[in-house]
Structures are given as C-alpha cells and as structure tokens.
Tab-separated table of C-alpha atoms in Angstrom:
chain	number	residue	atom	x	y	z
C	23	MET	CA	142.582	72.932	121.611
C	24	SER	CA	143.806	70.074	123.832
C	25	ASP	CA	146.201	67.465	122.472
C	26	SER	CA	143.681	64.661	123.071
C	27	LEU	CA	140.907	66.532	121.242
C	28	SER	CA	143.261	67.351	118.395
C	29	ARG	CA	144.270	63.697	118.086
C	30	GLY	CA	140.637	62.635	118.163
C	31	MET	CA	139.717	65.062	115.396
C	32	ALA	CA	142.698	63.912	113.339
C	33	ARG	CA	141.640	60.270	113.686
C	34	ARG	CA	138.080	61.068	112.652
C	35	ASP	CA	139.351	63.068	109.691
C	36	PHE	CA	141.409	60.055	108.637
C	37	LEU	CA	138.434	57.710	108.953
C	38	ALA	CA	136.155	60.105	107.090
C	39	ARG	CA	138.653	60.434	104.252
C	40	THR	CA	138.968	56.649	104.146
C	41	ALA	CA	135.203	56.340	103.930
C	42	LEU	CA	135.191	58.739	101.002
C	43	LEU	CA	137.845	56.675	99.265
C	44	SER	CA	135.776	53.573	99.962
C	45	GLY	CA	132.691	55.175	98.431
C	46	SER	CA	130.840	54.862	101.727
C	47	ALA	CA	131.075	58.271	103.333
C	48	ILE	CA	127.322	58.599	103.608
C	49	ILE	CA	127.252	56.099	106.465
C	50	ALA	CA	129.997	57.701	108.523
C	51	PRO	CA	128.142	58.857	111.653
C	52	TRP	CA	130.336	61.937	112.166
C	53	ILE	CA	129.876	63.071	108.540
C	54	SER	CA	126.111	62.668	108.378
C	55	PRO	CA	124.785	61.818	111.859
C	56	VAL	CA	121.368	60.577	110.834
C	57	LYS	CA	119.813	57.369	112.009
C	58	ALA	CA	120.177	54.600	109.472
C	59	SER	CA	116.822	53.751	107.979
C	60	ALA	CA	117.714	50.430	106.407
C	61	ALA	CA	115.860	47.554	108.001
C	62	PRO	CA	117.704	44.468	109.227
C	63	ILE	CA	117.344	41.277	107.242
C	64	GLY	CA	114.575	39.111	108.642
C	65	ALA	CA	115.662	36.036	110.571
C	66	ALA	CA	113.725	33.797	108.209
C	67	ALA	CA	115.622	35.191	105.233
C	68	LEU	CA	118.893	34.134	106.858
C	69	SER	CA	118.014	30.449	106.903
C	70	SER	CA	119.488	29.911	103.443
C	71	THR	CA	122.837	31.364	104.575
C	72	GLY	CA	123.269	28.904	107.438
C	73	PHE	CA	123.644	31.772	109.911
C	74	ASP	CA	121.698	31.315	113.164
C	75	PRO	CA	120.976	34.753	114.668
C	76	ALA	CA	119.637	33.261	117.911
C	77	PHE	CA	122.878	31.334	118.418
C	78	ALA	CA	124.880	34.468	117.668
C	79	LEU	CA	122.822	36.416	120.216
C	80	ASN	CA	122.732	33.806	122.972
C	81	VAL	CA	126.180	32.237	122.623
C	82	ALA	CA	128.571	34.277	120.484
C	83	ILE	CA	127.707	37.686	121.975
C	84	PRO	CA	128.139	36.518	125.620
C	85	LEU	CA	131.456	34.892	124.687
C	86	ALA	CA	132.599	38.167	123.121
C	87	PHE	CA	131.545	40.136	126.210
C	88	SER	CA	133.347	37.623	128.413
C	89	ALA	CA	136.563	38.163	126.470
C	90	TYR	CA	136.426	41.830	127.493
C	91	SER	CA	135.530	40.926	131.083
C	92	ALA	CA	138.579	38.690	131.304
C	93	MET	CA	140.778	41.660	130.436
C	94	SER	CA	139.334	43.732	133.272
C	95	GLY	CA	139.065	40.901	135.790
C	96	GLY	CA	135.283	41.144	136.008
C	97	PRO	CA	132.728	38.296	136.102
C	98	LEU	CA	132.654	36.374	132.839
C	99	ASN	CA	128.895	35.751	132.461
C	100	LEU	CA	129.466	32.936	129.990
C	101	PRO	CA	126.463	31.395	128.236
C	102	PRO	CA	124.897	28.425	130.051
C	103	GLY	CA	127.005	25.271	129.883
C	104	TYR	CA	130.190	27.090	128.823
C	105	GLN	CA	133.322	27.262	130.948
C	106	ALA	CA	136.654	29.028	130.547
C	107	THR	CA	139.708	26.794	130.686
C	108	ALA	CA	142.451	29.348	129.954
C	109	LEU	CA	143.155	32.985	129.236
C	110	ILE	CA	144.660	34.125	125.943
C	111	LEU	CA	147.844	35.840	127.078
C	112	GLY	CA	150.196	37.931	124.996
C	113	ASP	CA	153.889	37.080	125.170
C	114	ARG	CA	155.427	40.194	126.716
C	115	ALA	CA	158.989	39.094	125.960
C	116	LEU	CA	158.134	38.669	122.283
C	117	ALA	CA	156.264	41.983	122.314
C	118	ALA	CA	159.349	43.732	123.680
C	119	ALA	CA	161.521	42.062	121.044
C	120	LEU	CA	159.175	43.189	118.250
C	121	ALA	CA	158.528	46.672	119.625
C	122	ALA	CA	160.814	48.423	117.146
C	123	GLN	CA	159.064	46.871	114.124
C	124	HIS	CA	155.521	46.837	115.550
C	125	PRO	CA	155.304	49.505	118.268
C	126	VAL	CA	151.493	49.729	118.518
C	127	ALA	CA	150.913	45.979	118.722
C	128	ALA	CA	153.732	45.641	121.237
C	129	LYS	CA	152.355	48.492	123.340
C	130	MET	CA	148.942	46.819	123.491
C	131	VAL	CA	150.438	43.572	124.798
C	132	LEU	CA	152.763	45.293	127.244
C	133	ARG	CA	149.887	47.419	128.593
C	134	ASN	CA	147.456	44.522	129.160
C	135	ASN	CA	148.343	41.083	127.864
C	136	ILE	CA	144.951	39.418	128.431
C	137	PHE	CA	143.320	39.145	125.000
C	138	GLY	CA	140.468	36.761	125.608
C	139	LEU	CA	139.432	33.272	126.634
C	140	ILE	CA	139.650	29.646	125.629
C	141	GLY	CA	137.092	27.162	126.912
C	142	ASN	CA	134.353	24.686	126.096
C	143	ASN	CA	130.863	23.335	126.556
C	144	LEU	CA	131.319	19.620	127.085
C	145	SER	CA	127.593	18.895	126.891
C	146	THR	CA	127.498	20.092	123.267
C	147	GLY	CA	131.063	19.077	122.375
C	148	THR	CA	131.952	22.676	121.552
C	149	ALA	CA	135.255	24.400	122.280
C	150	PHE	CA	135.763	28.125	121.811
C	151	VAL	CA	138.369	30.810	121.345
C	152	ALA	CA	137.102	34.331	122.076
C	153	PHE	CA	139.256	37.372	121.296
C	154	ARG	CA	138.622	40.796	122.791
C	155	GLY	CA	138.882	44.039	120.884
C	156	THR	CA	140.265	47.366	122.016
C	157	ALA	CA	138.645	50.619	123.079
C	158	ASP	CA	140.954	52.600	120.805
C	159	LEU	CA	140.618	50.730	117.507
C	160	ASP	CA	140.694	53.979	115.560
C	161	ASP	CA	144.168	54.566	117.034
C	162	VAL	CA	145.150	51.063	115.998
C	163	LEU	CA	143.884	51.489	112.437
C	164	THR	CA	145.627	54.823	111.957
C	165	ASP	CA	148.883	53.871	113.682
C	166	LEU	CA	149.173	50.079	113.381
C	167	ASP	CA	151.227	48.816	110.470
C	168	ILE	CA	148.906	48.932	107.482
C	169	ILE	CA	151.423	47.412	105.082
C	170	ALA	CA	150.610	43.855	104.020
C	171	THR	CA	152.899	41.018	105.008
C	172	PRO	CA	152.957	37.347	103.940
C	173	TYR	CA	150.837	35.106	106.153
C	174	GLY	CA	153.484	33.323	108.148
C	175	PHE	CA	151.653	30.261	109.459
C	176	VAL	CA	150.474	28.417	106.333
C	177	PRO	CA	152.550	28.324	103.117
C	178	LYS	CA	151.264	30.139	100.039
C	179	PHE	CA	148.374	31.723	101.910
C	180	GLY	CA	148.711	35.283	100.680
C	181	CYS	CA	149.191	38.508	102.623
C	182	VAL	CA	147.502	40.042	105.661
C	183	GLN	CA	147.702	43.347	107.471
C	184	SER	CA	151.073	43.318	109.191
C	185	GLY	CA	149.901	44.812	112.485
C	186	PHE	CA	147.189	42.175	112.980
C	187	HIS	CA	149.699	39.491	111.992
C	188	ALA	CA	152.269	40.760	114.498
C	189	LEU	CA	149.721	40.923	117.309
C	190	TYR	CA	148.577	37.369	116.636
C	191	ARG	CA	152.224	36.250	116.737
C	192	MET	CA	152.380	37.640	120.263
C	193	LEU	CA	149.267	35.659	121.305
C	194	ARG	CA	149.910	32.427	119.432
C	195	ALA	CA	151.973	30.577	122.053
C	196	SER	CA	149.125	30.885	124.563
C	197	ILE	CA	146.662	29.373	122.094
C	198	VAL	CA	149.050	26.547	121.186
C	199	ALA	CA	149.559	25.748	124.866
C	200	ASN	CA	145.869	25.700	125.836
C	201	LEU	CA	143.653	24.852	122.883
C	202	GLY	CA	144.230	21.102	122.976
C	203	ALA	CA	142.977	20.772	126.536
C	204	ALA	CA	139.896	22.860	125.798
C	205	CYS	CA	139.102	20.724	122.747
C	206	ALA	CA	139.326	17.391	124.602
C	207	GLY	CA	135.995	15.659	124.079
C	208	CYS	CA	134.850	18.289	121.571
C	209	THR	CA	134.138	18.007	117.860
C	210	ASP	CA	133.270	21.650	117.184
C	211	LEU	CA	135.371	24.794	117.545
C	212	LEU	CA	133.995	28.343	117.644
C	213	VAL	CA	136.253	31.348	117.093
C	214	ILE	CA	134.628	34.601	118.188
C	215	GLY	CA	135.798	38.215	118.169
C	216	HIS	CA	134.591	41.801	118.235
C	217	SER	CA	136.364	44.708	116.523
C	218	LEU	CA	140.113	44.022	116.658
C	219	GLY	CA	139.130	40.604	118.019
C	220	GLY	CA	137.385	39.946	114.710
C	221	ALA	CA	140.631	40.545	112.846
C	222	LEU	CA	142.475	38.252	115.266
C	223	SER	CA	139.809	35.585	114.693
C	224	VAL	CA	140.409	35.725	110.948
C	225	VAL	CA	144.198	35.731	111.182
C	226	SER	CA	144.195	32.840	113.655
C	227	ALA	CA	141.743	30.529	111.863
C	228	PRO	CA	143.936	29.010	109.104
C	229	ASP	CA	146.750	28.489	111.611
C	230	ILE	CA	144.440	26.791	114.114
C	231	PHE	CA	143.094	24.468	111.436
C	232	ALA	CA	146.468	23.599	109.883
C	233	ASN	CA	148.879	23.625	112.790
C	234	ILE	CA	147.338	23.554	116.264
C	235	PRO	CA	146.107	20.161	117.538
C	236	PRO	CA	143.508	18.761	117.416
C	237	ASN	CA	143.218	20.663	114.102
C	238	LEU	CA	139.465	21.154	114.276
C	239	ALA	CA	137.923	23.210	111.482
C	240	PRO	CA	136.980	26.500	113.180
C	241	ARG	CA	133.589	28.149	112.770
C	242	LEU	CA	133.921	31.928	112.900
C	243	ILE	CA	131.426	34.541	114.043
C	244	THR	CA	132.843	38.055	114.202
C	245	PHE	CA	131.275	41.397	115.075
C	246	ALA	CA	132.413	44.775	113.709
C	247	GLY	CA	135.632	43.330	112.341
C	248	PRO	CA	137.940	45.278	110.030
C	249	LYS	CA	139.349	43.868	106.810
C	250	SER	CA	142.337	41.605	107.397
C	251	GLY	CA	143.931	40.533	104.118
C	252	LEU	CA	144.478	40.940	100.422
C	253	THR	CA	142.780	38.923	97.689
C	254	ASP	CA	145.546	36.321	97.764
C	255	PHE	CA	144.668	35.651	101.434
C	256	VAL	CA	140.897	35.964	101.096
C	257	ASN	CA	140.599	33.348	98.336
C	258	PRO	CA	142.429	30.481	100.099
C	259	PHE	CA	140.798	31.459	103.394
C	260	ASN	CA	137.305	31.098	101.932
C	261	GLU	CA	138.283	27.788	100.359
C	262	THR	CA	139.695	26.474	103.654
C	263	ILE	CA	137.387	27.893	106.332
C	264	ALA	CA	133.915	26.712	105.411
C	265	SER	CA	131.960	28.649	108.040
C	266	CYS	CA	132.755	32.321	108.590
C	267	TYR	CA	130.100	34.943	109.311
C	268	ARG	CA	130.919	38.581	109.964
C	269	VAL	CA	128.107	40.567	111.509
C	270	VAL	CA	128.057	44.220	110.417
C	271	ASN	CA	125.973	47.007	111.946
C	272	TYR	CA	124.697	49.733	109.636
C	273	SER	CA	126.701	52.966	110.029
C	274	ASP	CA	129.626	51.218	111.712
C	275	LEU	CA	132.619	52.505	109.787
C	276	ILE	CA	135.263	50.142	111.144
C	277	PRO	CA	134.313	47.241	108.832
C	278	LEU	CA	135.223	49.526	105.903
C	279	LEU	CA	138.822	49.691	107.082
C	280	PRO	CA	141.637	49.324	106.186
C	281	PRO	CA	140.938	50.721	102.707
C	282	CYS	CA	141.439	49.029	99.343
C	283	PRO	CA	143.226	46.743	98.471
C	284	TYR	CA	142.264	45.005	101.731
C	285	GLU	CA	139.188	42.769	101.562
C	286	HIS	CA	136.859	40.851	103.837
C	287	VAL	CA	136.621	37.086	104.195
C	288	GLY	CA	133.456	35.071	104.786
C	289	ALA	CA	129.812	36.071	104.491
C	290	ALA	CA	128.413	39.400	105.702
C	291	ILE	CA	125.317	39.477	107.918
C	292	TYR	CA	123.882	42.984	108.192
C	293	ILE	CA	121.995	44.227	111.234
C	294	ASN	CA	120.627	47.598	112.331
C	295	SER	CA	120.917	48.470	116.009
C	296	GLY	CA	119.358	51.896	115.665
C	297	GLY	CA	120.786	54.778	117.620
C	298	LEU	CA	123.261	57.520	116.855
C	299	GLY	CA	126.971	57.985	117.279
C	300	ALA	CA	130.124	56.283	116.088
C	301	LEU	CA	131.015	54.716	119.421
C	302	TRP	CA	127.525	53.291	119.893
C	303	ARG	CA	127.246	51.823	116.396
C	304	HIS	CA	130.586	50.054	116.799
C	305	SER	CA	130.010	48.854	120.362
C	306	LEU	CA	129.263	45.258	121.217
C	307	TYR	CA	126.135	46.515	123.005
C	308	ALA	CA	124.836	47.851	119.701
C	309	TYR	CA	125.547	44.518	118.013
C	310	ARG	CA	123.619	42.736	120.743
C	311	GLN	CA	120.695	45.119	120.242
C	312	GLY	CA	120.806	44.642	116.477
C	313	LEU	CA	120.660	40.868	116.872
C	314	GLN	CA	117.795	41.205	119.357
C	315	ARG	CA	115.860	43.188	116.753
C	316	LEU	CA	116.693	40.543	114.157
C	317	VAL	CA	115.599	37.623	116.304
C	318	GLY	CA	112.453	39.448	117.415
C-alpha cells in the first residue's frame, strides 16, 4: 500500500471515528455512501430567518470562488459591480517564527500565502472580505492544533481552535492594512469563506468589528465551515455578530469537526446538493448546486 493511500485511509478513519463520537456517522459518505434523501428547506421558509438564498448564490458563492482563483492566479469572475482592491496575504516572516508552535498553519502560509480577497461594490456600499479554503482540509483537521486557545484579539472572548487562531494571526496584518481602503464609501461589510475559509471568517469577525477601522459590523455567510470555538467564544460571538449564516450541505462531514467540546456560531442553513462522494459534498461546486436547487 502506498504511503499516500495509507495516509488517506488513516485520515478517513479519523473522520469516521469522529463522526461516530458526534453521533452523526450515518451521514459520513465513506461509511454509508447513499444519496441523502432529505429535501432542502424551501426558499420561502427561509424568509423568517433573514437568510437570502438568491444573494448567497449570486454574490457570496462567486466571491468564495474568486478567493480560490486569487490563490491560483486565475480570472476572478466576481459578481457584477464587485471589484477586488487587495489580496489577503499571509505574513511569511511571522509564519516562519511560529512554525515550531504551529507547523501546519505555517506550512500553509509558506507554501502559498494568498488566502483570499478584499474589495467592494461602491454602487451598493458593500465591502467584502473573502477567505479561501484548502484542498486538504482533512489534513488540517487531523494535524492542525486542535487544542483551544484564548481568543487574542478581544478581551474576555473565550477560546477558539488554536490552529485557526494561529493562521488568522498570520493573515491579520494584510487585513488591517487594506480593509479601510476597501470600506471607503461603504456602510456594509460581508465576510465570506468556504471550508477553512469559513473558520477564518468566524475567527476574524470579532476582531474586524472591535479593532480594524472603520469597525463596520460584519455580516457572515460561510459554506462548509468547521466548528471554531468553545461555548465561551460562541456565546459572546452570537451576542456581538448579529448576522452570521453557515450553509451546510447534507452528508458533508467537515461541519461536524472538530469534535465536542467545539461548537458552531450563528444560524445553520441546510441545503442538499445531491450526488455522492465526500469530496463532492464538501466542494464549493456542490454548495452552489444546493443553493440553485433551493432558489429554484
């Protein structure tokens, strides 16, 4: 058996065991690879939540795709009216300095330090921060520091997953340097992320609101995001960040991780993309398809 196949099987065994501990093993695609039969919530039923599935499909999803495109240098394909004003760049010097304590986060930044985009739509007065994810999130969740650490950007704000916290530390200077310019003339701030980018969205939001001018209250829409903090982080987060929606595809296991005692923030919006396979269910393409089915 090759080393890469062995590692892949070990990661899937870890995720399956975690699903069992979470009481959700029946939706793990590699344990029981059957198509989820649950129907997505109707768009009309979402009106009471304040979540706009059409906006998520037509604005948030293209912003999330563009965050990945920025990493690879491809065309951004931003939604109409939106422009990028800066890249989110990881601080490679800081990553090298923190490599001993946070080797996986540091390796990610040293390998490719483009983690998304900052920009705006001046016609609607909307600025945005869009974080990319990573193709190897299962590696990150098994190897990244899973121990909780105090949230270091706002006092008395509880504890978050230390690996996500460390990675955001490596990106923060880029956001501080560029967010103000993007927000000029704007009254609204969107923070978007898929997968690991969802965790970065959550970890960044209280800091952006409290510490980074112009201190706009961020509105979060995340896709396939893992859990980011403990109860003592989740409670003040939900009291501080009034608008936070996390979109979850049926049979995507990543939102179940890390295991208890980690918890989710915000409000869950469930979709069903259809299709088989762990990679598909977690992909941003599947989330786009699930929203298309929801919007109709």
